[in-house]
């Protein structure tokens, strides 16, 4: 069932029937290829995977997963992207707001994080607008693309003591 967000933007579930649309979208938006296993696994992630529709046309998507690292529970944004012609229309914001809502409803997520290619200024600016900060740089993170380095961006939802993080 689609989730209506702002105006003409709706978010919808990823199913076996529209999985090829997510594959095509990712092949256009991202400079790397994802495996068939990535997409097979995506079908099992429920609310953490969505397609974004603008006037009933697939223009964006997000794929996330929950990870446990030590005593931390983290939400990892594997992909979040939008076709270039539909950027700055609220599609990425709708997708990211959905991710934030999933983390909030879970109630047990310490932080949300993702990797961004160091040269992707547009993405860095977008995430920083929502309170994400650079916490690390991964050298040689990407294979076969230049530059191969990635920033790790993170938004804390809980302080190290397990209390809600202060949002700026």
C-alpha positions as a printed NumPy array, in Angstrom:
array([[  0.   ,   0.   ,   0.   ],
       [  1.578,   3.328,  -1.059],
       [  2.407,   5.902,   1.584],
       [  1.503,   9.405,   0.384],
       [  4.037,  12.036,   1.348],
       [  4.301,  15.505,  -0.172],
       [  2.074,  16.337,  -3.14 ],
       [  2.706,  13.983,  -6.04 ],
       [  5.242,  11.782,  -4.235],
       [  4.255,   8.346,  -2.96 ],
       [  6.33 ,   5.561,  -1.45 ],
       [  5.488,   1.964,  -2.307],
       [  6.595,  -1.502,  -1.333],
       [  9.161,  -3.448,  -3.323],
       [  7.764,  -6.8  ,  -4.461],
       [  8.779,  -9.546,  -6.86 ],
       [  6.574,  -7.78 ,  -9.403],
       [  8.46 ,  -4.456,  -9.34 ],
       [ 11.937,  -5.564,  -8.244],
       [ 13.254,  -5.015, -11.785],
       [ 12.289,  -1.346, -11.462],
       [ 14.513,  -1.035,  -8.387],
       [ 17.345,  -2.776, -10.26 ],
       [ 16.988,  -0.429, -13.239],
       [ 16.798,   2.642, -11.   ],
       [ 19.947,   1.65 ,  -9.1  ],
       [ 21.818,   0.929, -12.353],
       [ 21.073,   4.48 , -13.521],
       [ 21.599,   6.336, -10.221],
       [ 24.656,   4.603,  -8.744],
       [ 28.108,   4.094, -10.28 ],
       [ 28.327,   0.539,  -8.902],
       [ 26.424,  -2.659,  -9.653],
       [ 24.545,  -4.636,  -7.045],
       [ 24.332,  -8.427,  -7.08 ],
       [ 21.229, -10.54 ,  -7.544],
       [ 21.651, -11.53 ,  -3.88 ],
       [ 21.344,  -7.856,  -2.892],
       [ 17.947,  -7.682,  -4.603],
       [ 16.802, -11.082,  -3.337],
       [ 17.67 ,  -9.988,   0.215],
       [ 15.909,  -6.652,  -0.349],
       [ 12.614,  -8.481,  -0.774],
       [ 12.911,  -9.677,   2.838],
       [ 13.479,  -6.231,   4.378],
       [  9.865,  -5.037,   4.451],
       [  9.472,  -1.358,   5.353],
       [ 13.231,  -0.803,   5.036],
       [ 12.96 ,  -0.983,   1.237],
       [ 10.754,   1.418,  -0.711],
       [ 10.273,   2.771,  -4.2  ],
       [  9.451,   6.461,  -4.653],
       [  6.863,   7.412,  -7.252],
       [  6.419,  10.889,  -8.715],
       [  3.104,  11.072, -10.586],
       [  3.04 ,   7.248, -10.648],
       [  6.538,   6.983, -12.207],
       [  9.344,   5.241, -10.276],
       [ 11.969,   7.922,  -9.708],
       [ 13.711,   6.884,  -6.484],
       [ 14.312,   4.158,  -3.978],
       [ 15.859,   3.239,  -0.666],
       [ 17.253,  -0.029,   0.739],
       [ 18.286,  -0.307,   4.384],
       [ 19.052,  -3.005,   6.898],
       [ 19.377,  -3.28 ,  10.66 ],
       [ 22.827,  -4.276,  11.919],
       [ 24.04 ,  -5.188,  15.373],
       [ 27.592,  -4.173,  16.207],
       [ 28.669,  -4.925,  19.763],
       [ 25.936,  -3.482,  21.96 ],
       [ 24.784,  -1.049,  19.254],
       [ 21.81 ,  -1.511,  16.961],
       [ 22.316,   0.475,  13.766],
       [ 20.304,   1.175,  10.643],
       [ 22.494,   1.086,   7.537],
       [ 21.324,   2.893,   4.41 ],
       [ 22.663,   0.641,   1.653],
       [ 21.184,   2.754,  -1.156],
       [ 19.09 ,   5.898,  -1.3  ],
       [ 18.828,   7.522,  -4.687],
       [ 16.684,   9.528,  -7.046],
       [ 16.832,  10.085, -10.796],
       [ 18.676,  13.34 , -11.551],
       [ 15.68 ,  14.985, -13.255],
       [ 13.599,  14.541, -10.073],
       [ 16.12 ,  15.837,  -7.538],
       [ 15.235,  18.849,  -5.402],
       [ 11.528,  17.998,  -5.637],
       [ 11.292,  16.303,  -2.234],
       [ 11.784,  12.695,  -3.342],
       [ 15.019,  12.119,  -1.408],
       [ 13.572,  13.917,   1.602],
       [ 10.491,  11.657,   1.515],
       [ 12.721,   8.56 ,   1.354],
       [ 15.   ,   9.748,   4.165],
       [ 12.028,  10.76 ,   6.322],
       [ 10.685,   7.242,   5.859],
       [ 14.03 ,   5.81 ,   7.046],
       [ 13.96 ,   8.091,  10.09 ],
       [ 10.377,   7.026,  10.824],
       [ 11.337,   3.338,  10.621],
       [ 14.167,   3.923,  13.093],
       [ 11.857,   5.858,  15.409],
       [  9.139,   3.187,  15.295],
       [ 11.741,   0.496,  15.985],
       [ 12.694,   2.443,  19.125],
       [ 15.948,   0.564,  19.567],
       [ 18.202,   2.058,  16.869],
       [ 21.278,   3.878,  18.189],
       [ 22.24 ,   5.527,  14.905],
       [ 21.742,   5.585,  11.162],
       [ 24.769,   5.468,   8.88 ],
       [ 25.773,   5.215,   5.238],
       [ 28.711,   5.52 ,   2.849],
       [ 29.033,   8.427,   0.412],
       [ 31.71 ,   8.72 ,  -2.258],
       [ 34.093,  11.516,  -1.187],
       [ 33.485,  13.445,  -4.412],
       [ 29.673,  13.415,  -4.083],
       [ 29.18 ,  16.935,  -2.735],
       [ 25.457,  16.934,  -3.541],
       [ 24.834,  13.859,  -1.363],
       [ 27.052,  15.17 ,   1.443],
       [ 25.133,  18.445,   1.523],
       [ 21.798,  16.596,   1.45 ],
       [ 22.593,  14.335,   4.415],
       [ 24.27 ,  17.069,   6.459],
       [ 21.054,  19.088,   6.144],
       [ 19.381,  16.268,   8.127],
       [ 21.976,  16.141,  10.898],
       [ 24.35 ,  13.529,   9.489],
       [ 28.04 ,  14.09 ,  10.112],
       [ 31.222,  12.584,   8.712],
       [ 32.584,  10.129,  11.28 ],
       [ 35.164,   8.249,   9.204],
       [ 36.801,   7.929,   5.784],
       [ 37.161,   4.497,   4.185],
       [ 40.099,   4.402,   1.787],
       [ 39.643,   2.184,  -1.295],
       [ 36.019,   1.453,  -0.306],
       [ 34.713,   1.29 ,  -3.879],
       [ 36.04 ,  -0.994,  -6.583],
       [ 36.359,   0.183, -10.196],
       [ 35.191,   3.774,  -9.626],
       [ 37.189,   6.919,  -9.079],
       [ 37.674,   8.229,  -6.48 ],
       [ 37.424,   4.91 ,  -4.617],
       [ 37.179,   6.48 ,  -1.154],
       [ 34.01 ,   6.939,   0.894],
       [ 32.973,   9.036,   3.837],
       [ 30.974,   7.307,   6.554],
       [ 28.102,   9.59 ,   7.534],
       [ 26.181,   9.019,  10.73 ],
       [ 23.18 ,  10.44 ,  12.536],
       [ 23.047,   9.571,  16.219],
       [ 19.641,   8.734,  17.622],
       [ 20.863,   7.768,  21.097],
       [ 23.781,   9.028,  23.15 ],
       [ 26.483,   6.559,  24.262],
       [ 24.483,   6.178,  27.506],
       [ 21.452,   4.955,  25.568],
       [ 19.529,   8.191,  25.999],
       [ 17.956,  10.019,  23.043],
       [ 20.61 ,  12.093,  21.241],
       [ 20.295,  15.858,  21.31 ],
       [ 19.245,  16.953,  17.825],
       [ 20.67 ,  20.195,  16.475]])
